[in-house]
Amino acid sequence: MHAYPSIETKESSLNSPLTDPHIQIKDLNVYIDGRHILKNINLALPNNSVTSIIGPSGCGKTTLLKTLNRLVDDTKGVEITGSVLVNGEDIYGKDAEVTHIRKKMGLLSQKPYPLPMSIYDNVAYGPRIHGTKNTKELDKIVETQLRNVALWDEVKDRLGQSASGLSIGQQQRLCLARGLAVEPEIILGDESTSALDPLSTAKIEELLIELKQDYTIVLVTHILRQARRVSDYILFVYGGEILEFGPTEQVLLNPQHEITKQYVKGFIS
Amino acid sequence: MDNTKRRLLSEKIAKGFMHLSGITVTASLFFIVGTILYKGLPYLNWEMVSQLPKGGFYIGKEGGILNAILGSLYLAGVATALSAFIGIPISLYLNIYLGTNSRVTQFSKLLFDVLYGVPSIVYGAVGFGIMVYFGIRASLLGGIITVTLLTIPIVVRTVDELIKTIPEDLKNVTLSLGTTRWELAKVMLRSIRAGLLTAILLAFGRAIGDVAGVLLTTGFSDNLPKYIDEPAATLPLAIFFQLSSPIPEVQGRAYASALVLTIIILIIVVCTHILQSKQKNRR
C-alpha cells in the first residue's frame, strides 16, 4: 500500500505524510481572463496510483488536469502562479522545456483522435520524433504497446491501414498505445471513456488498473461509479478549490465535507 | 390551425424563392456554356490548340492559340505554386505559432479578407508599379508576381478555414506526445491534405481566368516565351483581342478560345470534387 496522501494545506504541509510524491502541486492559482479558475491548490500524488478528479461541470477539474502537462498555456488570457513539481522538478520553472514535460505525460482525450496515418504509424509516431529510427526497434515497440492495450490480435493483419477505419473503442485503445509508446511516467485522462460504449469502457478501465503498476494515473471523470472502480484516491474539486482528497472509499462512503456528501449522493451535478 | 396555415405558407414562399434562384443560376450557366459551344465549337479544331498564330491569324488566316494556352498554364501554374509555398506557411504560422487568440493573427486575418476582396486590376496596377520600379518590362515574370500576390489571400483564407475544422483535442493529444509546433503543423497538414489540394486548385482557377491582373503586367506575344522576362500570351487576353475584331472568323475563334479556357477550368473543378469526395469517404 501507498503512504497515506493528504491535502497539503499550509498548516499541514510541515507534517506531510507523503515524503516522495510523484506530482506535487504548491500554491497553484490559475486565472483565465481575470477569472480565478483554480484557487490555492496544494496537492501531492503518490507514485503508481490512480487518482480521479471529480466535481460538478465547470469546477475547474479539466483546467487542473491541463496544468499538469502545460496544455493550459495555450488558453487565451491565462495566468498561472505557484508550482507543479514532477519528481521534484518545477514544470513551470524557468529551465523547464515544454515538449520534454509533455513527453512525460500521456494524454487520453475525451474522444479518440488517431493521427491521420496508419495504425502502425500512429504508435510509431512518438518514438520516431523522439529519435528511434531503427525499423526493427519500432516494430517491437508497436507490437509491445498494441499488446499492452489488448489491440494486437485485432489489428495485427492490417497495421498498414488507416487508423480511422477502427471502431471508436479500438481507436481509444490505439490512442492509449500511442501515448504509452513515448514512455511517459504519468497518464492523464480527460473523461476518456465518455464517448465509448460500456464494453469498450470496461476494457479501458481494466487497462488503466493494470497500467497503474508502471504509471501514475490522473483521471477527470464525472462518473462516480467509474471513479470507484478504478481509482485509489479521489479529489473533489468545487468552485476551483479542493474540497476533499482521500482514499476512494473514504471520500465516496464517508465524505467529510457537506458539499461532497451532496455531490456523492447526486444532489449536485 | 390558422397559425399552422401561416407557417406552411411562409415555408412555401421561402421554398419558391429557393427554387427560383436555383433555376436562374442553372439557366444562366446553361446559357453561357451553350453560347460558347454554339459559337465556338465550329472553330475549335486541332490546329487551333496545337499551333502558334501565324501571319494573318488575326485577320482570319492560319494558326492557333497554343501561345495563349501554354502562356496561361505557365503563368497560373507557377503563380499557384508560389502562392501555395507562401500562403500555407503564413496560415500555419498565424494559427499554430501565434494562435487564434493573438491580436496579430486577428489583424492579419482581417487584412487577408480585405486583400481577398480587392479587384484584380488593383493588383495589376501594383504589379505594374513594382515592375516599373525594378525596370522589368511586361513579361511572364511580371504576370507571375502579380497573380501570385492575387492568389496568396485565397490560399491563406482557404487553409485557415481548413485548420478551423481540426478538433482542438487532436492538437492537444499531438502536443502531449511531446511534439514541437512544427511537428504539430505537419500532423495538421496531413489531416487536411485533400482540402489543401482544393485550396490550391481554387487558386489555380482564379489565376488562369484573371484578365485585369495580366493586362498591364504580362503583355502579349505570338511566340512562346523562351525566358521568364519575355512577354507571354494568356487565354483571357487572347479572347479579349479576338473578340474585339470585326471579322466573324476571328470572333468565332474568340469563342473557341473561351471554350478551351472553360474546359481547363472544368477539368480543375472536376478534379477538386473528386478529391473532396475522397476526403469525405476517408472520414
Coordinates of C-alpha atoms in Angstrom, one line a residue:
Chain A
M1 CA 0.0 0.0 0.0
H2 CA 0.9 3.6 -0.5
A3 CA 1.7 6.1 2.0
Y4 CA -1.4 8.0 3.0
P5 CA -1.8 11.1 1.0
S6 CA -3.3 14.3 2.2
I7 CA -4.3 17.7 1.0
E8 CA -1.4 19.8 1.8
T9 CA -2.8 22.9 3.3
K10 CA -0.3 25.4 4.5
E11 CA -0.8 24.2 8.1
S12 CA -0.3 20.5 7.4
S13 CA 2.5 20.8 4.8
L14 CA 5.1 20.6 7.6
N15 CA 4.0 17.2 8.7
S16 CA 3.1 15.8 5.3
P17 CA 2.9 12.0 5.5
L18 CA 3.9 11.7 1.8
T19 CA 7.7 12.0 1.6
D20 CA 8.3 11.3 -2.0
P21 CA 5.3 12.3 -4.1
H22 CA 5.4 11.9 -7.9
I23 CA 3.4 15.0 -8.5
Q24 CA 3.3 17.9 -6.1
I25 CA 1.3 21.0 -6.6
K26 CA 2.2 24.0 -4.5
D27 CA 0.0 27.1 -4.1
L28 CA -1.3 26.8 -7.6
N29 CA -3.6 29.6 -8.8
V30 CA -4.9 29.8 -12.4
Y31 CA -6.7 32.9 -13.7
I32 CA -8.3 33.0 -17.2
D33 CA -9.2 36.5 -18.4
G34 CA -9.1 37.7 -14.8
R35 CA -11.4 35.0 -13.5
H36 CA -10.0 32.9 -10.7
I37 CA -10.4 29.4 -12.0
L38 CA -8.2 27.4 -9.7
K39 CA -7.7 28.6 -6.1
N40 CA -4.7 27.9 -4.0
I41 CA -4.3 24.2 -5.0
N42 CA -1.9 22.2 -2.8
L43 CA -1.7 18.6 -3.5
A44 CA 0.6 15.6 -3.5
L45 CA 0.0 12.5 -5.6
P46 CA 1.9 9.3 -4.9
N47 CA 3.6 7.0 -7.5
N48 CA 1.8 4.1 -9.1
S49 CA -1.7 5.2 -8.1
V50 CA -4.9 6.2 -9.8
T51 CA -6.4 9.5 -8.7
S52 CA -9.8 10.6 -10.0
I53 CA -10.7 14.2 -10.1
I54 CA -14.4 14.6 -9.7
G55 CA -16.7 17.6 -9.3
P56 CA -19.5 19.5 -11.0
S57 CA -19.2 20.8 -14.5
G58 CA -17.2 24.0 -14.7
C59 CA -15.5 23.5 -11.4
G60 CA -12.0 23.6 -12.9
K61 CA -11.2 19.9 -13.0
T62 CA -10.2 19.8 -16.7
T63 CA -8.1 23.0 -16.2
L64 CA -6.4 21.3 -13.3
L65 CA -5.6 18.3 -15.5
K66 CA -4.3 20.7 -18.2
T67 CA -2.0 22.5 -15.8
L68 CA -0.2 19.2 -15.3
N69 CA 1.1 19.0 -18.8
R70 CA 1.0 22.7 -19.5
L71 CA -1.6 22.5 -22.2
V72 CA -3.3 25.3 -20.2
D73 CA -0.5 27.5 -21.6
D74 CA -2.4 27.8 -24.9
T75 CA -5.6 29.2 -23.3
K76 CA -6.3 32.8 -24.1
G77 CA -5.6 35.2 -21.2
V78 CA -4.2 32.6 -18.9
E79 CA -2.1 33.5 -15.8
I80 CA -0.5 30.9 -13.6
T81 CA 1.1 31.3 -10.2
G82 CA 2.6 28.6 -8.0
S83 CA 4.4 25.5 -9.0
V84 CA 3.8 22.0 -10.1
L85 CA 6.7 19.6 -9.2
V86 CA 7.1 16.4 -11.1
N87 CA 9.8 14.2 -9.5
G88 CA 10.8 17.4 -7.6
E89 CA 11.3 19.5 -10.8
D90 CA 9.1 22.5 -11.3
I91 CA 7.4 22.2 -14.8
Y92 CA 6.7 25.9 -14.6
G93 CA 10.3 26.7 -13.8
K94 CA 12.5 28.9 -16.0
D95 CA 14.5 26.0 -17.4
A96 CA 11.5 23.7 -18.0
E97 CA 11.3 22.6 -21.6
V98 CA 7.7 22.2 -22.6
T99 CA 8.0 19.4 -25.2
H100 CA 10.0 17.4 -22.7
I101 CA 7.4 17.9 -20.0
R102 CA 4.6 16.8 -22.3
K103 CA 6.5 13.7 -23.3
K104 CA 6.4 12.5 -19.7
M105 CA 2.6 12.9 -19.6
G106 CA 0.5 10.8 -21.9
L107 CA -2.9 12.3 -22.5
L108 CA -6.0 10.3 -23.3
S109 CA -8.6 12.7 -24.6
Q110 CA -12.4 12.6 -24.4
K111 CA -12.9 11.3 -27.8
P112 CA -10.2 9.2 -29.6
Y113 CA -8.3 11.2 -32.1
P114 CA -6.0 8.9 -34.1
L115 CA -3.4 10.8 -36.1
P116 CA -4.2 10.9 -39.8
M117 CA -1.9 7.9 -40.6
S118 CA -1.8 4.2 -40.5
I119 CA -2.3 2.1 -37.3
Y120 CA 1.4 1.3 -37.2
D121 CA 2.5 4.9 -37.8
N122 CA 0.2 6.1 -35.0
V123 CA 2.1 4.0 -32.4
A124 CA 5.5 4.6 -34.1
Y125 CA 5.0 8.4 -34.4
G126 CA 6.0 9.3 -30.9
P127 CA 9.2 7.1 -30.8
R128 CA 10.1 8.4 -34.2
I129 CA 10.0 12.0 -33.4
H130 CA 12.0 11.3 -30.2
G131 CA 14.7 9.7 -32.2
T132 CA 14.0 6.0 -32.7
K133 CA 14.7 5.3 -36.4
N134 CA 15.6 1.6 -36.4
T135 CA 12.7 -0.3 -38.1
K136 CA 13.2 -3.5 -36.0
E137 CA 13.1 -1.5 -32.8
L138 CA 10.0 0.4 -34.0
D139 CA 8.3 -2.9 -34.9
K140 CA 9.0 -4.1 -31.5
I141 CA 7.6 -1.0 -29.8
V142 CA 4.4 -1.1 -31.9
E143 CA 3.8 -4.8 -31.1
T144 CA 4.5 -4.4 -27.4
Q145 CA 2.3 -1.3 -27.0
L146 CA -0.6 -2.8 -29.0
R147 CA -0.4 -5.9 -26.9
N148 CA -0.3 -3.7 -23.8
V149 CA -3.7 -2.3 -24.8
A150 CA -5.1 -5.7 -25.9
L151 CA -5.4 -4.5 -29.5
W152 CA -2.6 -6.5 -31.2
D153 CA -4.7 -9.5 -32.1
E154 CA -7.5 -7.4 -33.6
V155 CA -5.2 -5.3 -35.8
K156 CA -2.0 -7.3 -36.5
D157 CA -3.1 -8.1 -40.1
R158 CA -4.0 -4.5 -41.0
L159 CA -1.3 -2.4 -39.4
G160 CA -0.8 -0.5 -42.7
Q161 CA -4.4 0.5 -42.9
S162 CA -5.7 3.9 -41.8
A163 CA -6.5 4.2 -38.1
S164 CA -9.8 5.9 -38.8
G165 CA -11.1 2.6 -40.0
L166 CA -11.1 1.2 -36.5
S167 CA -14.1 1.2 -34.2
I168 CA -14.3 4.0 -31.7
G169 CA -13.4 1.7 -28.8
Q170 CA -10.4 0.3 -30.7
Q171 CA -9.4 3.9 -31.6
Q172 CA -9.3 4.9 -27.9
R173 CA -7.1 1.9 -27.1
L174 CA -4.9 2.8 -30.1
C175 CA -4.6 6.3 -28.7
L176 CA -3.6 4.8 -25.3
A177 CA -0.9 2.7 -27.1
R178 CA 0.3 5.8 -29.0
G179 CA 0.7 7.6 -25.7
L180 CA 2.5 4.8 -24.0
A181 CA 4.9 4.4 -26.9
V182 CA 6.7 7.7 -25.9
E183 CA 7.3 6.1 -22.5
P184 CA 5.6 8.6 -20.3
E185 CA 5.6 8.5 -16.5
I186 CA 2.2 9.8 -16.0
I187 CA -1.1 9.2 -17.8
L188 CA -3.7 11.9 -17.8
G189 CA -7.3 11.0 -18.8
D190 CA -9.9 13.7 -19.6
E191 CA -13.2 11.8 -19.4
S192 CA -11.6 9.3 -21.6
T193 CA -14.5 6.9 -21.7
S194 CA -17.3 9.4 -22.2
A195 CA -17.6 8.6 -26.0
L196 CA -17.3 4.8 -25.6
D197 CA -19.9 2.0 -25.2
P198 CA -20.0 0.1 -21.9
L199 CA -17.9 -2.8 -23.2
S200 CA -15.1 -0.5 -24.5
T201 CA -15.3 1.5 -21.3
A202 CA -14.7 -1.6 -19.3
K203 CA -11.7 -2.5 -21.4
I204 CA -10.2 0.9 -20.9
E205 CA -10.8 0.8 -17.2
E206 CA -9.2 -2.7 -16.9
L207 CA -6.2 -1.3 -18.8
L208 CA -5.8 1.7 -16.5
I209 CA -5.9 -0.6 -13.4
E210 CA -3.2 -2.8 -15.0
L211 CA -1.1 0.2 -16.1
K212 CA -1.1 1.6 -12.5
Q213 CA 1.8 -0.8 -11.8
D214 CA 4.1 1.3 -14.0
Y215 CA 2.5 4.7 -14.2
T216 CA 0.9 7.4 -12.1
I217 CA -2.6 8.0 -13.4
V218 CA -4.8 11.1 -13.1
L219 CA -8.3 10.9 -14.5
V220 CA -11.0 13.5 -14.8
T221 CA -14.4 11.8 -14.6
H222 CA -18.0 12.7 -13.9
I223 CA -19.0 9.0 -13.5
L224 CA -18.8 8.3 -9.8
R225 CA -19.0 4.5 -10.3
Q226 CA -16.0 4.7 -12.6
A227 CA -14.1 6.7 -10.1
R228 CA -15.0 4.0 -7.5
R229 CA -14.0 1.1 -9.9
V230 CA -10.6 2.4 -11.0
S231 CA -9.2 4.9 -8.5
D232 CA -7.2 4.7 -5.3
Y233 CA -7.8 8.3 -4.4
I234 CA -10.5 10.8 -5.1
L235 CA -10.0 14.5 -5.4
F236 CA -13.2 16.5 -5.2
V237 CA -13.0 20.0 -6.8
Y238 CA -15.7 22.5 -6.2
G239 CA -15.6 26.1 -7.4
G240 CA -11.9 25.9 -8.2
E241 CA -10.9 24.7 -4.8
I242 CA -10.0 21.3 -3.5
L243 CA -12.8 20.4 -1.1
E244 CA -11.7 16.9 -0.3
F245 CA -9.0 14.5 -1.1
G246 CA -8.5 11.0 0.2
P247 CA -8.8 7.3 -0.4
T248 CA -11.7 6.4 -2.7
E249 CA -13.8 4.6 -0.1
Q250 CA -13.4 7.3 2.4
V251 CA -14.4 10.2 0.0
L252 CA -17.3 8.2 -1.5
L253 CA -18.7 6.5 1.6
N254 CA -17.7 8.8 4.4
P255 CA -17.2 12.3 2.9
Q256 CA -16.1 14.9 5.4
H257 CA -17.5 17.9 3.7
E258 CA -21.2 18.6 3.4
I259 CA -21.0 19.6 -0.3
T260 CA -19.0 16.4 -1.1
K261 CA -21.7 14.5 0.6
Q262 CA -24.4 16.1 -1.5
Y263 CA -22.4 15.6 -4.7
V264 CA -21.7 11.9 -4.0
K265 CA -25.4 11.4 -3.3
G266 CA -26.2 13.0 -6.6
F267 CA -27.8 16.2 -5.3
I268 CA -25.3 18.4 -7.2
S269 CA -24.2 17.5 -10.7
Chain B
M1 CA -55.0 25.9 -37.3
D2 CA -54.6 29.4 -38.6
N3 CA -51.1 29.6 -37.3
T4 CA -50.2 26.3 -38.9
K5 CA -51.5 27.6 -42.3
R6 CA -49.4 30.7 -42.0
R7 CA -46.3 28.7 -41.2
L8 CA -46.9 26.4 -44.1
L9 CA -47.4 29.4 -46.4
S10 CA -44.2 31.0 -45.3
E11 CA -42.5 27.7 -45.9
K12 CA -43.9 27.6 -49.4
I13 CA -42.8 31.1 -50.2
A14 CA -39.3 30.5 -49.0
K15 CA -39.1 27.3 -51.0
G16 CA -40.4 29.1 -54.0
F17 CA -37.6 31.7 -53.8
M18 CA -35.0 29.0 -53.4
H19 CA -36.3 27.2 -56.5
L20 CA -36.4 30.4 -58.4
S21 CA -32.8 31.3 -57.7
G22 CA -31.8 27.7 -58.4
I23 CA -33.4 27.8 -61.8
T24 CA -32.0 31.3 -62.6
V25 CA -28.4 30.2 -61.8
T26 CA -28.7 26.9 -63.7
A27 CA -30.3 28.6 -66.7
S28 CA -27.6 31.2 -66.8
L29 CA -24.9 28.6 -66.6
F30 CA -26.5 26.6 -69.5
F31 CA -26.9 29.8 -71.5
I32 CA -23.3 30.7 -71.0
V33 CA -21.9 27.3 -71.8
G34 CA -24.5 27.0 -74.7
T35 CA -23.4 30.3 -76.2
I36 CA -19.7 29.3 -76.1
L37 CA -20.4 25.9 -77.5
Y38 CA -22.7 27.2 -80.3
K39 CA -20.4 30.0 -81.4
G40 CA -17.0 28.4 -80.6
L41 CA -17.4 24.7 -81.4
P42 CA -17.4 25.1 -85.2
Y43 CA -14.0 26.9 -84.9
L44 CA -12.4 24.5 -82.4
N45 CA -10.1 22.1 -84.1
W46 CA -6.7 20.5 -83.7
E47 CA -4.9 23.3 -85.5
M48 CA -6.4 25.8 -83.1
V49 CA -5.0 24.2 -80.0
S50 CA -1.7 22.8 -81.4
Q51 CA -0.3 25.8 -83.4
L52 CA 1.1 29.2 -82.8
P53 CA -0.6 32.1 -84.5
K54 CA 0.8 32.6 -88.0
G55 CA 1.0 35.8 -90.0
G56 CA -2.6 36.8 -90.7
F57 CA -4.1 34.8 -87.8
Y58 CA -5.8 37.9 -86.5
I59 CA -7.5 38.5 -89.8
G60 CA -8.8 35.0 -90.0
K61 CA -6.0 33.1 -91.6
E62 CA -3.9 30.1 -90.4
G63 CA -2.6 29.4 -86.9
G64 CA -3.8 28.6 -83.4
I65 CA -3.7 29.8 -79.8
L66 CA -1.1 27.4 -78.4
N67 CA 0.8 30.5 -77.3
A68 CA -2.1 31.6 -75.1
I69 CA -2.8 28.1 -73.8
L70 CA 0.7 27.4 -72.7
G71 CA 1.3 31.0 -71.5
S72 CA -1.7 30.7 -69.3
L73 CA -0.7 27.3 -67.9
Y74 CA 2.8 28.5 -67.2
L75 CA 1.6 31.7 -65.5
A76 CA -1.1 30.1 -63.5
G77 CA 1.0 27.0 -62.6
V78 CA 4.0 28.9 -61.4
A79 CA 1.9 31.6 -59.6
T80 CA -0.2 29.0 -57.9
A81 CA 2.8 27.0 -56.7
L82 CA 4.4 30.2 -55.4
S83 CA 1.2 31.3 -53.6
A84 CA 0.9 27.8 -52.0
F85 CA 4.5 28.0 -50.8
I86 CA 4.0 31.4 -49.4
G87 CA 0.3 31.2 -48.3
I88 CA 0.3 27.8 -46.5
P89 CA 3.2 28.8 -44.1
I90 CA 1.5 32.1 -43.4
S91 CA -1.6 30.3 -42.4
L92 CA 0.3 27.8 -40.3
Y93 CA 2.3 30.5 -38.5
L94 CA -0.8 32.5 -37.7
N95 CA -2.8 29.5 -36.4
I96 CA -0.2 27.3 -34.8
Y97 CA 2.6 29.6 -33.6
L98 CA 0.8 32.8 -32.8
G99 CA -2.6 31.1 -32.1
T100 CA -6.1 32.2 -33.0
N101 CA -6.2 34.4 -29.9
S102 CA -3.3 36.6 -30.9
R103 CA -4.1 40.1 -32.0
V104 CA -1.6 39.8 -34.8
T105 CA -3.5 36.8 -36.1
Q106 CA -6.8 38.6 -35.9
F107 CA -5.5 41.6 -37.6
S108 CA -3.8 39.6 -40.3
K109 CA -7.0 37.6 -41.0
L110 CA -8.8 40.9 -41.4
L111 CA -6.1 42.1 -43.8
F112 CA -6.3 38.9 -45.9
D113 CA -10.1 39.2 -46.0
V114 CA -9.7 42.7 -47.5
L115 CA -7.0 41.5 -49.9
Y116 CA -9.3 38.7 -50.9
G117 CA -11.9 41.2 -52.0
V118 CA -9.6 43.7 -53.7
P119 CA -10.3 43.7 -57.5
S120 CA -7.5 42.2 -59.6
I121 CA -7.0 45.4 -61.6
V122 CA -5.6 46.9 -58.4
Y123 CA -3.1 44.0 -58.2
G124 CA -2.3 44.7 -61.8
A125 CA -1.6 48.3 -61.0
V126 CA 0.5 47.4 -58.0
G127 CA 2.4 44.7 -60.0
F128 CA 2.9 47.3 -62.8
G129 CA 4.3 49.7 -60.2
I130 CA 6.7 47.1 -58.9
M131 CA 7.8 46.3 -62.4
V132 CA 8.5 49.9 -63.3
Y133 CA 10.5 50.3 -60.1
F134 CA 12.7 47.3 -60.8
G135 CA 12.8 48.1 -64.5
I136 CA 11.1 44.9 -65.6
R137 CA 9.2 45.0 -68.8
A138 CA 5.8 43.4 -69.4
S139 CA 6.7 39.8 -69.1
L140 CA 5.8 36.3 -67.8
L141 CA 7.7 37.3 -64.6
G142 CA 5.6 40.4 -64.1
G143 CA 2.4 38.4 -64.6
I144 CA 3.7 35.7 -62.2
I145 CA 4.4 38.3 -59.5
T146 CA 1.0 39.9 -59.8
V147 CA -1.0 36.8 -60.0
T148 CA 0.9 35.3 -57.0
L149 CA 0.0 38.4 -55.0
L150 CA -3.6 37.9 -56.1
T151 CA -3.8 34.3 -55.1
I152 CA -1.9 34.3 -51.8
P153 CA -5.0 35.6 -49.9
I154 CA -7.1 32.8 -51.5
V155 CA -4.7 30.2 -50.2
V156 CA -4.3 31.8 -46.8
R157 CA -8.1 32.1 -46.2
T158 CA -8.9 28.6 -47.5
V159 CA -6.2 27.0 -45.4
D160 CA -7.4 29.0 -42.5
E161 CA -10.9 27.5 -42.8
L162 CA -9.4 24.1 -43.2
I163 CA -7.4 24.4 -40.0
K164 CA -10.5 25.5 -38.1
T165 CA -12.1 22.2 -38.9
I166 CA -9.3 20.3 -37.0
P167 CA -10.6 19.4 -33.5
E168 CA -8.9 21.1 -30.6
D169 CA -8.3 17.8 -28.9
L170 CA -6.3 16.5 -31.9
K171 CA -3.9 19.3 -31.3
N172 CA -3.8 18.6 -27.6
V173 CA -3.1 14.9 -27.9
T174 CA -0.5 15.6 -30.6
L175 CA 1.3 18.1 -28.4
S176 CA 1.0 15.6 -25.5
L177 CA 3.2 13.3 -27.4
G178 CA 6.0 15.8 -26.9
T179 CA 5.9 17.3 -30.4
T180 CA 7.3 20.7 -31.4
R181 CA 4.9 23.2 -33.0
W182 CA 6.4 22.3 -36.4
E183 CA 5.8 18.6 -35.9
L184 CA 2.2 19.6 -34.9
A185 CA 1.9 21.6 -38.1
K186 CA 3.0 18.6 -40.1
V187 CA 0.3 16.4 -38.5
M188 CA -2.3 19.1 -39.1
L189 CA -1.3 19.5 -42.7
R190 CA -1.7 15.7 -43.1
S191 CA -5.1 15.7 -41.7
I192 CA -6.2 18.4 -44.1
R193 CA -4.2 17.2 -47.1
A194 CA -7.2 16.7 -49.5
G195 CA -8.5 20.1 -48.6
L196 CA -5.1 21.6 -49.3
L197 CA -5.4 20.4 -52.9
T198 CA -8.8 22.0 -53.1
A199 CA -7.3 25.3 -51.9
I200 CA -4.5 25.1 -54.5
L201 CA -6.9 24.2 -57.3
L202 CA -9.1 27.1 -56.3
A203 CA -6.2 29.5 -56.5
F204 CA -5.2 28.0 -59.9
G205 CA -8.8 28.5 -61.2
R206 CA -8.6 32.2 -60.2
A207 CA -5.1 32.6 -61.6
I208 CA -5.8 31.2 -65.0
G209 CA -9.0 33.1 -65.5
D210 CA -7.7 36.5 -64.5
V211 CA -7.6 39.3 -67.1
A212 CA -7.1 42.6 -65.3
G213 CA -4.1 41.4 -63.4
V214 CA -2.2 40.3 -66.5
L215 CA -3.4 43.1 -68.8
L216 CA -0.8 45.6 -67.6
T217 CA 1.9 43.2 -66.5
T218 CA 2.3 40.2 -68.9
G219 CA 1.9 41.8 -72.3
F220 CA 1.1 39.6 -75.2
S221 CA 3.1 37.6 -77.7
D222 CA 2.5 35.4 -80.6
N223 CA 5.5 33.3 -79.6
L224 CA 6.1 31.1 -76.7
P225 CA 8.2 32.8 -74.1
K226 CA 11.8 31.4 -74.1
Y227 CA 12.7 33.2 -70.9
I228 CA 10.8 34.4 -68.0
D229 CA 11.5 38.1 -68.8
E230 CA 9.7 37.9 -72.2
P231 CA 6.1 38.8 -72.7
A232 CA 3.6 35.9 -72.8
A233 CA 0.1 35.4 -74.2
T234 CA -2.7 34.4 -71.9
L235 CA -6.1 32.9 -72.8
P236 CA -8.2 35.6 -71.3
L237 CA -6.4 38.3 -73.3
A238 CA -6.5 36.2 -76.4
I239 CA -10.2 36.0 -76.0
F240 CA -10.4 39.8 -75.5
F241 CA -8.3 40.7 -78.5
Q242 CA -10.0 38.3 -80.9
L243 CA -13.4 39.3 -79.7
S244 CA -12.6 43.0 -80.5
S245 CA -12.1 42.1 -84.1
P246 CA -14.8 42.9 -86.7
I247 CA -14.0 39.7 -88.7
P248 CA -16.5 36.9 -87.9
E249 CA -13.9 34.2 -88.3
V250 CA -11.8 35.8 -85.6
Q251 CA -14.7 36.3 -83.3
G252 CA -15.6 32.7 -83.7
R253 CA -12.1 31.8 -82.6
A254 CA -12.5 34.0 -79.6
Y255 CA -15.4 31.8 -78.5
A256 CA -13.4 28.7 -79.3
S257 CA -10.6 30.1 -77.0
A258 CA -13.2 30.7 -74.4
L259 CA -14.3 27.1 -74.8
V260 CA -10.7 26.0 -74.2
L261 CA -10.4 28.1 -71.1
T262 CA -13.7 26.7 -69.8
I263 CA -12.6 23.1 -70.5
I264 CA -9.4 23.7 -68.5
I265 CA -11.4 25.2 -65.6
L266 CA -13.9 22.3 -65.9
I267 CA -11.1 19.8 -65.5
I268 CA -9.9 21.7 -62.4
V269 CA -13.4 21.7 -60.8
V270 CA -14.0 18.0 -61.5
C271 CA -10.6 17.1 -60.0
T272 CA -11.4 19.2 -57.0
H273 CA -14.8 17.4 -56.5
I274 CA -13.2 14.0 -56.8
L275 CA -10.6 14.9 -54.3
Q276 CA -13.2 16.3 -51.9
S277 CA -15.4 13.2 -52.1
K278 CA -12.4 11.0 -51.5
Q279 CA -11.6 13.0 -48.4
K280 CA -15.1 12.6 -47.1
N281 CA -15.1 8.9 -47.7
R282 CA -12.0 8.5 -45.8
R283 CA -13.6 10.2 -42.8

